Amino acid sequence: MAVRLARLLLWGLLGAVLGGAGALGYLVYAYTRDLPDLSAFERLRLTATTTLYARDGSTLALLASVEDGRAINRSLVRLSEVSPAALAAIVFSEDRRFYSHYGVDPVRLLGALYAVLTGDLQGGSTITTQVIKNTLLKELAQARTLERKVKEWVLALELERRYTKAEILEMYLNVVPWGGNAVGIRAAAEAYFGKDPAALTLAEGLYLASLIPAPNARYQDLEGVRRRMRRVLDEMVREGWITEALAERAWKEPLKPRGWEVRYDEEGNLLEARLVDPEARILRSVDYRLAPHFVLEVRRFLEERFGKEKVYGEGGLRVYTTLDPRMQEAAEKAARAARLPEGADLAIVGLDPETGEVLAMVGGVRRENDEYNRATRALRNPGSAVKPFVYATALEAGWTQVTLVPDRPMEFKDPSQPGGVWRPKNFSGTFLNREITVRYALDLSLNLPAVYTAQAVGLDRVAAKLGQAGFAVRYAVPAIAIGGASITPVDLAAAYAAFVNGGYRVAPLLVLRVEDQAGRVLYQAAPHRTRLFSPEVAYQGWDLLKGYVYDLGEKGLAKGARIPGRVVGGKTGTTNEARDLWFAGVTRGLSAVVWVGRDDNEPLRMGGREPSSSVVNPPIWRDFVAEALKGRPGGDFPPPSGLVPVRVDLETGLPSEKGVVVYVPEGKVPSGRPPEESPALPLPLPLPLPLLTPPGGGL
C-alpha cells in the first residue's frame, strides 16, 4: 500500500513538474514570440547632447536632446573616458558578477524567481538586462511584470553572444537614467558634481551607483545613500576589489552633491545634511559656460541648417565655433563695467576683419535669462556711424579727403515735417557757412556736409553702396547720409572691416565646422567676402576713421577710444533724441562695435540729460579692445600703391607744415591753390520721393 502511494505521489509530482514546465514553456513562448529583432540594436539611435566648442577647443555649451517628448542631457562616452574608480564602484554595486555571467546571473535569477513566487516582480537585473530595459524594451521599463523579465532574460543572452563585456558596459553607461534630466554617466557627473566622468573619485562613483535604482527618491535622502555607500565599501574590501585604506579614504572624502549643504566629522560621518536647492542637479536645455547670446545664435544657425529633428531628435553634434574665450571675457567685463543711461542695454561685437569670424559677442547685460540678442537682432538707425560709407562712396567717385564740401543750411520738401519742409541740422544746431575738407567735416561729425556729399555723388549710388555694405535702405533719400538706414551691430562690424582688409565686406561667421557623433563633417565654413571698395578707397576710408580719433587731440569726439601702443580708427553715431548710441571701430586684428539703447526705442537720458555717443560708447569699446588684443601687434596698416601721404591744413586742404598727414591718390596731391570743390548744389532741393523720415545723425 505504501509503495503504491509513493508511486502515486511520484507520478503526481512528476505531472506537476511537467505541467509547470509546460506552463512555463508556454509563457516563455508567448512572451518571446514577438521579441524585438536584436539586429535593431545595431541601428539603435541614441539621442545625445550636442556640444559647442570655442576656438581653443574648450567646451562652450551643451544643447540637450529631446527623447520621448522631454529634454534630456546625454553625452556619449567611451569606457576610456570614465575613471576606473567610478567604473569599479558602479559595476560592483549594480552587478558584481558581471564579468563571470552570460547576461543572466544564476544567483540573482534564483532570487528573482523566488521573488516572483512570493509576489515581488523585482530583482534579478544585471547590467546586460538593464541595457535591454533602457533601449529595446523602453515601453515596458516601468512595468513590473513577468513578461518584461522573461523578455529581458532572453534578449540579454543574445546580447552577450553578439557583444563583448566592454561594449555592453559602455552601452550601459550611456543609457542608464540618473534622475532629473541626466541620462548616462557624463550627464550624471556634470549634474551631481559639475565635473567630467574621467575625474570622478571612488566616493563619487559609489554615490552615483547608489542612485541608480531610484535616482529621484534617493537624491532626496543623502543619509540613506551614505549608509549604502558604507555597506558597499565594506563588501568591496571583503571581496578584494579595493584595499581597506582606499575604502577609508573614500569614506572620509567630504562628498557634496549639487544642491546639498553638508558637514562631516574627521571620520567621514555625516553631521549635517540639508537639501537647499533641489533644482541644482537639473541640467539646462542650453547649458552655456560662456557667451549665452552667442550660444543661442549658434543654436538658431543649427536649427535652420539641419532642422530641429537632427539637432534635438538625434543630437550628438560637435560644433566648433569661432568664439575666442579670452576676447569674450574681455567683452563681458567691459559690458559689466559700462556706465549706461537709465533703462539702457548694450551690445558688443568683435570680429576678425579678414574672415568675419565672430570672436566675441555680448547681446545684453541687464536681464537674467534674456534670450533677445541685441548684437544680431537690434536693427537700428546708425546715426553718424554711416558717414564713413558716404564719404568712401565719394572717394570712389574721384573725391579726396581734402575735397571741399559746404557746411551751409539746406532744406527739402517733406509733407511729414512741420511746414512741409525738412531742414537737416548739425548736432550743435549751428553751421560754419563755408567750405571745409571732407576730412574735417567727418572729424566734427557735421551732418550738412554729409547730406551735400550724398546729393553730389548721387543718392541712388550712395543707397546702393550702403545696401552692399549690409544696411537696410528703404528709399534713396538725403537722410540716408546721416543715418536714415538700419543695421545690426554685428553687420556694422562686418561692414567696417572693409576699411582695414582691402575693401571687402565680410559675412559674420559663428560656426567653423559641424561633425556628427561618428566624426563625419556635416558642415565646413568658408569665409565669404564681398568687394565693397577698391584697396585705395578702403585705405582712404581707414585714414578718415583714424583722423576722427586723433586729428582734434583732446577736442576729438572719439578720444575715449584711444589705446596706448595701438592705432585705432572709428566713428560714433547718435540718433534723434539719443535713442541709439554707437561706436564702430577698427584696428589691427579686430573690427568692433558697441551699441547702447533701450529695447522699447525710447529716448535715452543720463542724469536727466540727453547723452552723446562720444561720451558713452568709446570708453566701453576701448576697455574691450585693449583687453581683447593685449599682447598682439597694434601698428598702422601699410598703404597700397597709388596713394601718397601729404601734410595739409585740416580745414582748407592746403599744404601746411603744421597740418595733418592724409593719404591721397597720386596725381591728386593738393598744390598751393585751394583744392577742387564739390559740385555746386541748388537750394532748396525738392524731394522726389514720397516721405522722408529723418533719423537725425549728429555725433
XYZ file of C-alpha atoms in Angstrom:
699
model
C 0.000 0.000 0.000
C 2.766 2.364 0.963
C 4.656 1.575 -2.237
C 1.597 2.250 -4.298
C 1.002 5.556 -2.530
C 4.593 6.551 -3.063
C 4.274 5.809 -6.763
C 1.125 7.889 -6.985
C 2.825 10.773 -5.223
C 5.855 10.432 -7.509
C 3.689 10.413 -10.617
C 1.699 13.340 -9.241
C 4.883 15.289 -8.540
C 6.237 14.427 -11.983
C 2.969 15.546 -13.557
C 3.080 18.794 -11.609
C 6.664 19.400 -12.676
C 5.893 18.592 -16.291
C 2.739 20.663 -16.148
C 4.618 23.562 -14.565
C 7.381 23.205 -17.117
C 4.820 23.118 -19.884
C 3.059 26.147 -18.483
C 6.365 27.945 -18.051
C 7.375 26.921 -21.560
C 4.127 28.250 -22.931
C 4.604 31.533 -21.073
C 8.143 31.844 -22.401
C 6.864 31.100 -25.907
C 4.013 33.584 -25.556
C 6.228 36.311 -24.174
C 9.078 35.836 -26.639
C 7.318 35.213 -29.937
C 7.134 38.977 -30.598
C 10.551 39.928 -29.298
C 12.226 42.906 -30.959
C 14.822 41.885 -33.508
C 18.172 42.320 -31.822
C 19.616 43.435 -35.124
C 17.677 46.631 -34.411
C 20.253 47.224 -31.706
C 22.827 47.803 -34.401
C 20.662 50.568 -35.794
C 19.641 51.931 -32.419
C 19.970 55.712 -32.423
C 20.728 57.129 -29.011
C 19.978 60.792 -28.679
C 22.923 62.713 -27.334
C 23.743 66.173 -26.169
C 25.219 68.480 -28.782
C 28.482 70.085 -27.665
C 29.664 73.531 -28.735
C 33.390 74.259 -28.599
C 35.232 77.574 -28.531
C 38.073 78.168 -30.972
C 40.644 76.985 -28.391
C 38.886 73.609 -28.058
C 37.295 74.290 -24.675
C 33.651 73.395 -24.120
C 31.441 76.421 -24.686
C 27.946 74.986 -24.207
C 25.764 71.864 -24.255
C 22.450 71.625 -26.113
C 20.187 68.953 -24.639
C 18.478 66.492 -26.960
C 14.803 65.529 -26.794
C 13.702 61.957 -26.111
C 10.146 60.786 -25.516
C 8.974 64.383 -25.510
C 11.349 65.647 -22.825
C 14.696 67.365 -22.907
C 17.470 65.104 -21.689
C 21.145 65.637 -21.251
C 23.323 62.798 -22.525
C 26.794 62.899 -23.987
C 28.052 59.528 -25.172
C 31.257 58.293 -23.580
C 33.840 55.597 -24.170
C 34.991 53.405 -21.291
C 38.368 55.111 -21.504
C 36.649 58.411 -20.679
C 35.388 57.204 -17.286
C 37.600 56.953 -14.238
C 38.477 53.340 -13.267
C 37.420 54.061 -9.675
C 33.916 55.100 -10.744
C 33.653 52.096 -13.084
C 34.580 49.704 -10.269
C 32.048 51.299 -7.936
C 29.225 51.071 -10.464
C 29.939 47.518 -11.628
C 30.322 46.184 -8.071
C 27.214 47.945 -6.845
C 24.990 47.027 -9.776
C 26.300 43.651 -10.975
C 29.407 42.394 -9.219
C 29.402 39.100 -11.175
C 29.079 40.970 -14.484
C 32.339 39.574 -15.865
C 31.519 35.956 -14.961
C 27.875 35.518 -16.045
C 26.392 35.292 -19.523
C 23.828 38.088 -19.372
C 21.711 36.444 -16.699
C 23.215 35.947 -13.238
C 22.140 32.479 -11.928
C 22.439 33.600 -8.317
C 20.299 36.678 -8.848
C 17.982 34.746 -11.155
C 17.129 32.234 -8.430
C 16.481 35.131 -6.104
C 14.290 36.764 -8.721
C 12.296 33.539 -9.275
C 11.744 33.265 -5.542
C 10.588 36.878 -5.518
C 8.154 36.125 -8.357
C 6.666 33.228 -6.371
C 6.211 35.497 -3.384
C 4.537 38.178 -5.478
C 7.519 40.545 -5.876
C 8.475 41.078 -9.513
C 11.697 42.941 -8.791
C 15.272 41.731 -8.702
C 17.425 39.625 -10.982
C 18.653 42.568 -13.047
C 22.141 42.570 -14.469
C 23.955 45.283 -16.338
C 23.088 43.429 -19.554
C 19.369 43.229 -18.797
C 19.349 46.917 -17.817
C 20.767 47.772 -21.237
C 17.866 45.859 -22.804
C 15.334 47.513 -20.478
C 16.521 51.029 -21.285
C 16.701 50.521 -25.044
C 14.714 47.804 -26.818
C 12.139 47.408 -24.036
C 11.715 51.028 -23.032
C 7.939 50.787 -23.358
C 7.983 48.103 -20.616
C 10.668 49.707 -18.469
C 8.248 50.783 -15.722
C 6.130 47.627 -15.859
C 6.824 45.134 -13.040
C 5.621 42.083 -14.931
C 6.828 38.574 -15.593
C 6.562 39.334 -19.305
C 9.208 42.066 -19.048
C 11.513 39.844 -17.012
C 11.296 36.940 -19.450
C 11.911 39.168 -22.449
C 14.877 40.814 -20.708
C 16.484 37.459 -19.900
C 16.124 36.078 -23.433
C 17.384 39.250 -25.103
C 20.247 39.548 -22.603
C 21.552 36.105 -23.557
C 21.572 37.102 -27.215
C 23.182 40.474 -26.458
C 26.029 38.733 -24.628
C 26.515 36.458 -27.631
C 26.929 39.394 -30.011
C 28.922 41.915 -27.960
C 31.916 41.951 -25.647
C 31.620 42.783 -21.969
C 33.379 46.104 -22.573
C 30.893 47.039 -25.298
C 27.919 46.146 -23.118
C 29.275 48.104 -20.162
C 29.846 51.105 -22.414
C 26.259 50.848 -23.668
C 25.027 50.695 -20.075
C 26.910 53.819 -19.014
C 25.297 55.747 -21.878
C 21.674 54.636 -21.385
C 21.102 54.399 -17.645
C 18.866 57.231 -16.324
C 20.351 59.080 -13.356
C 17.442 61.237 -12.270
C 16.344 64.710 -13.255
C 17.143 65.051 -16.943
C 20.524 63.330 -16.770
C 20.942 60.181 -18.850
C 24.310 58.467 -18.982
C 27.335 58.898 -16.787
C 28.703 62.029 -18.449
C 25.487 63.923 -17.734
C 25.327 62.428 -14.229
C 28.878 63.514 -13.406
C 28.038 67.030 -14.568
C 24.627 67.149 -12.892
C 25.707 65.974 -9.433
C 29.336 67.075 -9.222
C 29.971 69.527 -12.063
C 32.842 67.509 -13.487
C 33.880 65.195 -16.288
C 33.421 61.423 -15.705
C 37.165 60.934 -16.088
C 37.647 62.964 -12.891
C 35.159 61.054 -10.708
C 36.541 59.657 -7.450
C 35.659 56.315 -5.886
C 33.333 58.079 -3.430
C 31.562 59.950 -6.226
C 31.258 56.763 -8.257
C 29.683 54.994 -5.266
C 27.255 57.868 -4.788
C 26.165 57.714 -8.428
C 25.887 53.913 -8.255
C 23.696 54.181 -5.156
C 21.275 56.445 -7.006
C 20.662 54.130 -9.976
C 17.743 52.001 -8.635
C 15.660 55.080 -7.684
C 17.629 58.241 -8.516
C 14.983 60.886 -7.820
C 13.965 59.471 -4.448
C 17.493 58.659 -3.309
C 18.782 62.100 -4.274
C 16.465 63.441 -1.553
C 17.936 61.042 1.052
C 21.648 61.669 1.434
C 21.795 59.907 4.814
C 20.349 56.734 3.302
C 22.767 56.910 0.380
C 25.689 57.291 2.793
C 24.604 54.120 4.639
C 24.511 52.214 1.345
C 27.943 53.560 0.421
C 29.379 52.314 3.724
C 27.929 48.862 3.197
C 29.203 48.611 -0.390
C 32.688 49.824 0.615
C 32.899 47.108 3.272
C 31.763 44.478 0.764
C 34.304 45.671 -1.819
C 37.058 45.261 0.771
C 35.769 41.858 1.808
C 35.682 40.592 -1.797
C 39.107 42.036 -2.626
C 38.042 44.769 -5.046
C 39.764 47.533 -3.029
C 42.031 47.804 -0.011
C 40.796 48.842 3.397
C 42.915 52.007 3.225
C 41.319 53.009 -0.075
C 37.870 52.358 1.376
C 38.579 54.569 4.383
C 39.932 57.355 2.170
C 36.779 57.220 0.041
C 34.555 57.241 3.127
C 36.289 60.294 4.592
C 36.028 62.265 1.350
C 33.667 65.227 2.051
C 31.136 64.306 -0.602
C 28.852 67.203 -1.575
C 26.324 66.605 -4.370
C 24.946 69.698 -6.073
C 22.084 71.270 -4.173
C 23.196 69.992 -0.754
C 24.820 71.721 2.202
C 26.741 69.123 4.208
C 29.069 68.856 7.187
C 31.218 65.832 8.139
C 33.439 64.944 11.074
C 37.023 63.754 10.645
C 35.883 60.132 10.464
C 33.573 60.753 7.495
C 30.352 60.647 9.494
C 27.609 62.935 8.227
C 26.884 65.532 10.907
C 24.512 67.729 8.959
C 22.830 67.458 5.565
C 20.355 69.941 4.124
C 18.917 69.983 0.605
C 18.854 73.704 -0.205
C 18.322 73.641 -3.975
C 16.599 70.551 -5.416
C 16.848 72.031 -8.927
C 20.639 72.396 -8.801
C 21.177 68.998 -10.440
C 18.863 69.805 -13.372
C 20.924 70.450 -16.474
C 19.583 73.259 -18.606
C 18.412 72.572 -22.131
C 21.058 75.084 -23.124
C 23.917 74.857 -20.654
C 26.418 77.544 -21.534
C 29.707 78.182 -19.807
C 30.257 81.498 -21.586
C 28.639 83.872 -24.092
C 24.927 82.981 -23.732
C 23.767 85.168 -26.628
C 26.456 83.785 -28.922
C 25.402 80.246 -27.996
C 21.750 80.984 -28.722
C 22.723 82.412 -32.109
C 24.659 79.230 -32.895
C 21.640 77.175 -31.835
C 19.492 79.176 -34.253
C 22.012 78.502 -37.032
C 21.953 74.752 -36.323
C 18.155 74.624 -36.333
C 17.948 76.489 -39.628
C 20.642 74.444 -41.351
C 19.950 70.931 -40.052
C 16.412 71.081 -38.678
C 15.218 70.538 -35.125
C 14.920 66.761 -35.542
C 18.625 66.477 -36.305
C 19.674 68.866 -33.543
C 17.377 67.589 -30.784
C 15.888 64.298 -32.002
C 19.308 62.854 -32.719
C 21.790 65.352 -31.329
C 25.355 64.374 -30.597
C 26.712 67.082 -32.868
C 30.140 68.528 -32.273
C 30.049 72.193 -33.204
C 33.309 74.113 -33.491
C 32.653 77.834 -33.189
C 34.655 80.993 -33.804
C 34.429 82.355 -30.257
C 37.669 83.382 -28.555
C 37.187 82.846 -24.775
C 39.739 85.492 -23.834
C 38.120 88.105 -26.057
C 34.662 87.102 -24.831
C 35.716 87.568 -21.236
C 37.100 90.998 -22.159
C 33.787 91.935 -23.786
C 31.735 90.737 -20.833
C 33.991 92.556 -18.394
C 33.670 95.798 -20.383
C 29.891 95.342 -20.539
C 29.586 94.829 -16.793
C 31.683 97.918 -16.090
C 29.844 100.119 -18.608
C 28.145 103.266 -17.372
C 24.850 103.275 -19.252
C 21.881 105.644 -19.491
C 18.779 104.861 -17.442
C 16.963 101.774 -18.744
C 19.508 101.140 -21.492
C 21.118 97.880 -22.533
C 24.043 97.303 -24.854
C 25.570 95.047 -27.455
C 29.253 94.415 -28.128
C 30.600 92.578 -31.164
C 34.182 91.877 -32.145
C 35.081 90.015 -35.334
C 38.125 89.207 -37.423
C 38.176 91.796 -40.228
C 39.806 89.346 -42.639
C 37.443 86.382 -42.234
C 34.349 87.709 -40.476
C 34.771 85.169 -37.681
C 32.927 86.485 -34.625
C 35.418 86.419 -31.772
C 33.272 87.981 -29.050
C 29.587 88.820 -28.671
C 27.550 90.348 -25.869
C 23.859 90.627 -26.670
C 22.769 92.318 -23.451
C 23.628 92.548 -19.767
C 20.655 93.896 -17.892
C 18.318 90.898 -17.576
C 18.644 87.333 -16.317
C 17.748 84.579 -18.806
C 17.366 87.177 -21.549
C 17.343 85.486 -24.950
C 16.989 88.672 -27.024
C 20.319 89.128 -28.785
C 20.763 92.832 -29.474
C 24.023 92.165 -31.315
C 22.216 90.298 -34.100
C 18.560 91.317 -33.766
C 18.574 95.036 -32.926
C 18.033 96.555 -36.388
C 18.522 100.232 -35.569
C 19.490 103.511 -37.209
C 23.273 104.024 -37.074
C 23.299 107.817 -36.925
C 26.619 109.307 -37.950
C 28.290 105.884 -37.961
C 27.067 105.670 -41.577
C 29.045 108.739 -42.708
C 32.335 106.936 -43.467
C 30.496 104.935 -46.132
C 29.011 108.094 -47.640
C 32.428 109.710 -47.881
C 34.051 106.490 -49.128
C 31.470 106.421 -51.931
C 32.551 109.970 -52.774
C 36.211 108.898 -52.727
C 35.259 106.128 -55.128
C 33.715 108.792 -57.367
C 37.002 110.689 -57.524
C 36.927 112.890 -54.450
C 39.779 113.018 -51.931
C 39.977 113.668 -48.229
C 40.791 117.322 -48.990
C 37.915 117.924 -51.392
C 35.910 120.867 -50.091
C 32.285 120.421 -49.122
C 29.940 123.166 -47.828
C 28.566 123.400 -44.333
C 25.547 125.567 -45.044
C 21.805 125.332 -44.368
C 19.672 123.385 -46.794
C 16.083 122.248 -46.982
C 13.929 119.623 -48.670
C 10.215 119.357 -49.311
C 8.733 116.815 -46.926
C 4.989 116.711 -46.177
C 5.674 114.784 -42.946
C 7.528 117.738 -41.421
C 6.113 120.977 -39.952
C 5.578 123.415 -42.796
C 6.192 120.659 -45.316
C 9.954 121.222 -45.223
C 12.812 119.229 -43.710
C 15.861 121.258 -42.705
C 18.717 118.992 -41.636
C 20.840 120.378 -38.817
C 24.208 119.714 -37.306
C 24.233 118.226 -33.817
C 25.175 121.619 -32.352
C 22.397 123.425 -34.210
C 24.970 125.751 -35.821
C 26.923 125.699 -39.076
C 30.187 127.149 -40.398
C 28.619 128.672 -43.528
C 31.711 127.875 -45.607
C 33.509 125.069 -47.375
C 35.697 122.668 -45.398
C 37.514 119.459 -46.252
C 35.800 116.101 -46.189
C 38.306 115.079 -43.513
C 37.409 117.989 -41.243
C 33.683 117.510 -41.850
C 33.985 113.934 -40.567
C 36.234 114.967 -37.658
C 33.453 117.316 -36.499
C 30.746 114.795 -37.478
C 28.795 117.509 -39.268
C 25.501 116.491 -40.824
C 25.110 119.152 -43.517
C 28.341 118.312 -45.395
C 27.383 114.608 -45.374
C 23.981 115.377 -46.924
C 25.631 117.662 -49.503
C 28.089 114.887 -50.361
C 25.379 112.265 -50.852
C 23.437 114.643 -53.099
C 26.505 115.472 -55.157
C 27.635 111.862 -55.590
C 24.103 110.631 -56.217
C 21.576 109.307 -53.721
C 20.987 106.161 -55.746
C 24.706 105.455 -55.800
C 25.054 106.005 -52.054
C 21.965 103.888 -51.313
C 23.308 101.047 -53.455
C 26.664 101.176 -51.674
C 25.014 101.115 -48.263
C 22.942 98.128 -49.335
C 26.100 96.288 -50.400
C 27.637 97.106 -47.014
C 24.745 95.480 -45.148
C 22.500 98.454 -44.347
C 18.743 98.131 -44.834
C 17.841 101.092 -47.061
C 14.166 101.695 -47.841
C 14.448 104.805 -50.001
C 17.292 106.681 -51.668
C 16.602 109.900 -49.736
C 19.005 112.530 -48.348
C 18.533 111.263 -44.793
C 20.485 108.090 -45.552
C 23.639 110.225 -45.386
C 23.154 110.810 -41.667
C 21.651 107.511 -40.540
C 18.389 107.063 -42.430
C 19.031 103.343 -42.863
C 19.113 100.448 -40.414
C 21.696 97.877 -39.415
C 22.519 95.469 -36.591
C 25.702 95.750 -34.517
C 27.197 92.550 -35.960
C 26.542 93.715 -39.525
C 28.036 97.129 -38.810
C 31.203 95.434 -37.551
C 31.264 93.337 -40.741
C 30.883 96.493 -42.853
C 33.617 98.444 -41.032
C 36.005 95.550 -41.644
C 36.189 96.703 -45.269
C 38.256 99.716 -44.247
C 41.145 97.570 -42.997
C 41.024 94.388 -45.099
C 41.489 95.858 -48.552
C 37.868 96.765 -49.226
C 35.794 93.634 -48.517
C 32.567 93.431 -46.582
C 32.827 90.145 -44.670
C 29.898 87.901 -43.788
C 29.715 87.372 -39.988
C 30.702 83.772 -39.209
C 29.953 81.967 -35.936
C 30.414 78.271 -36.811
C 33.556 76.825 -38.373
C 32.671 73.126 -38.552
C 29.960 70.683 -37.516
C 30.527 66.948 -37.058
C 28.132 64.143 -36.171
C 28.710 61.528 -33.461
C 30.846 59.438 -35.815
C 33.092 62.360 -36.693
C 31.662 62.873 -40.169
C 31.858 66.515 -41.259
C 28.357 67.850 -41.900
C 29.329 71.476 -42.422
C 32.593 73.252 -43.158
C 32.538 77.045 -43.234
C 34.349 79.201 -45.734
C 34.781 82.954 -45.229
C 32.572 84.953 -47.568
C 33.906 88.329 -48.698
C 32.181 90.832 -50.992
C 34.116 93.563 -52.749
C 32.857 96.897 -51.420
C 35.690 99.317 -52.218
C 38.994 99.201 -54.043
C 42.057 98.864 -51.788
C 42.885 102.535 -52.452
C 39.426 103.763 -51.450
C 39.283 101.441 -48.443
C 42.601 102.748 -47.143
C 41.498 106.356 -47.511
C 38.395 105.407 -45.523
C 40.652 103.930 -42.829
C 42.640 107.163 -42.877
C 39.425 109.120 -42.300
C 38.475 106.887 -39.351
C 41.937 107.271 -37.882
C 41.657 111.038 -38.256
C 38.360 111.026 -36.369
C 40.125 109.500 -33.374
C 43.352 111.542 -33.416
C 43.091 114.750 -35.514
C 41.489 117.070 -32.950
C 43.519 115.991 -29.936
C 41.662 116.449 -26.665
C 38.754 118.030 -28.531
C 38.222 114.877 -30.555
C 34.835 113.220 -30.259
C 36.402 109.734 -30.105
C 39.348 110.481 -27.850
C 37.943 107.961 -25.366
C 38.673 105.152 -27.837
C 42.422 105.695 -27.936
C 44.564 102.784 -26.751
C 48.249 103.417 -25.913
C 50.513 101.460 -28.247
C 47.726 100.691 -30.702
C 46.487 102.576 -33.770
C 42.704 102.677 -33.929
C 40.099 104.338 -36.096
C 36.364 104.619 -35.717
C 33.203 106.660 -35.736
C 30.479 107.467 -33.237
C 26.786 107.679 -34.017
C 23.889 109.295 -32.166
C 20.324 109.245 -33.475
C 17.452 111.657 -32.770
C 16.772 112.152 -29.059
C 19.680 109.800 -28.369
C 17.594 106.694 -28.991
C 20.680 104.849 -30.258
C 24.315 105.411 -29.335
C 27.078 103.788 -31.404
C 30.787 103.457 -31.737
C 32.205 101.372 -34.564
C 35.960 100.993 -34.641
C 38.706 99.042 -36.340
C 42.287 98.221 -35.523
C 44.778 95.559 -36.445
C 43.092 92.212 -35.788
C 39.615 93.411 -34.834
C 36.524 95.201 -36.097
C 34.317 96.000 -33.122
C 31.033 97.768 -32.427
C 29.380 98.990 -29.238
C 25.670 99.855 -29.375
C 23.677 101.326 -26.483
C 19.909 101.814 -26.448
C 16.580 100.804 -24.985
C 14.596 97.820 -26.210
C 11.471 99.983 -26.369
C 13.337 102.537 -28.524
C 12.520 105.347 -26.085
C 14.878 108.354 -25.875
C 17.870 107.849 -23.604
C 18.546 110.005 -20.590
C 21.585 110.114 -18.363
C 21.391 112.219 -15.229
C 18.334 113.923 -16.668
C 20.141 114.937 -19.861
C 20.383 113.597 -23.396
C 23.628 111.592 -23.626
C 26.046 111.603 -26.528
C 27.646 108.537 -28.049
C 31.010 110.321 -27.911
C 30.819 110.174 -24.101
C 29.162 106.777 -23.530
C 30.473 104.375 -26.174
C 34.214 104.941 -26.866
C 35.325 104.082 -23.298
C 33.396 100.780 -23.441
C 34.940 99.999 -26.817
C 38.418 100.860 -25.553
C 38.103 98.679 -22.445
C 37.008 95.724 -24.571
C 39.531 96.069 -27.395
C 42.519 96.897 -25.185
C 41.997 93.760 -23.103
C 40.995 91.538 -26.028
C 44.120 92.388 -28.051
C 46.593 92.666 -25.195
C 49.991 91.416 -26.345
C 49.105 91.454 -30.046
C 50.554 93.769 -32.730
C 48.934 97.184 -32.792
C 50.676 99.201 -35.509
C 49.237 101.004 -38.514
C 48.381 99.396 -41.847
C 50.675 99.956 -44.846
C 49.052 101.953 -47.673
C 48.514 100.297 -51.063
C 50.473 101.529 -54.058
C 48.978 104.582 -55.715
C 48.468 106.552 -52.514
C 50.869 109.140 -51.119
C 50.965 110.978 -47.789
C 50.690 114.769 -47.757
C 50.546 117.224 -44.882
C 47.668 119.644 -45.231
C 45.670 122.198 -43.310
C 42.706 120.301 -41.898
C 40.122 122.952 -42.732
C 41.283 124.286 -46.116
C 43.114 121.291 -47.524
C 46.083 123.466 -48.497
C 49.627 122.159 -47.973
C 50.825 123.040 -44.467
C 53.870 122.003 -42.477
C 51.782 122.246 -39.317
C 48.855 120.312 -40.726
C 47.831 116.680 -40.541
C 49.096 113.867 -42.740
C 46.458 112.465 -45.102
C 46.682 109.933 -47.906
C 45.554 110.934 -51.379
C 45.889 109.278 -54.805
C 48.945 110.076 -56.860
C 48.101 112.855 -59.255
C 45.699 114.471 -56.781
C 48.239 115.921 -54.404
C 46.991 119.409 -53.449
C 49.017 122.414 -54.630
C 49.125 125.899 -53.206
C 45.765 126.630 -54.825
C 42.545 125.824 -52.984
C 41.507 122.225 -53.652
C 38.705 121.475 -56.050
C 35.297 121.998 -54.506
C 32.477 119.546 -54.644
C 29.851 120.165 -57.303
C 27.540 123.101 -56.609
C 24.061 122.172 -55.427
C 20.909 124.265 -55.902
C 18.929 125.272 -52.839
C 16.302 124.351 -51.866
C 16.311 120.822 -53.226
C 12.943 119.197 -53.972
C 12.471 115.671 -52.713
C 11.197 113.406 -55.495
C 10.225 110.606 -53.057
C 7.050 110.079 -51.023
C 8.169 110.836 -47.473
C 11.396 111.438 -45.601
C 11.817 110.143 -42.090
C 14.892 111.914 -40.754
C 16.682 109.903 -38.057
C 18.985 112.704 -37.044
C 22.685 111.994 -37.126
C 24.989 114.137 -35.094
C 27.896 112.773 -33.134
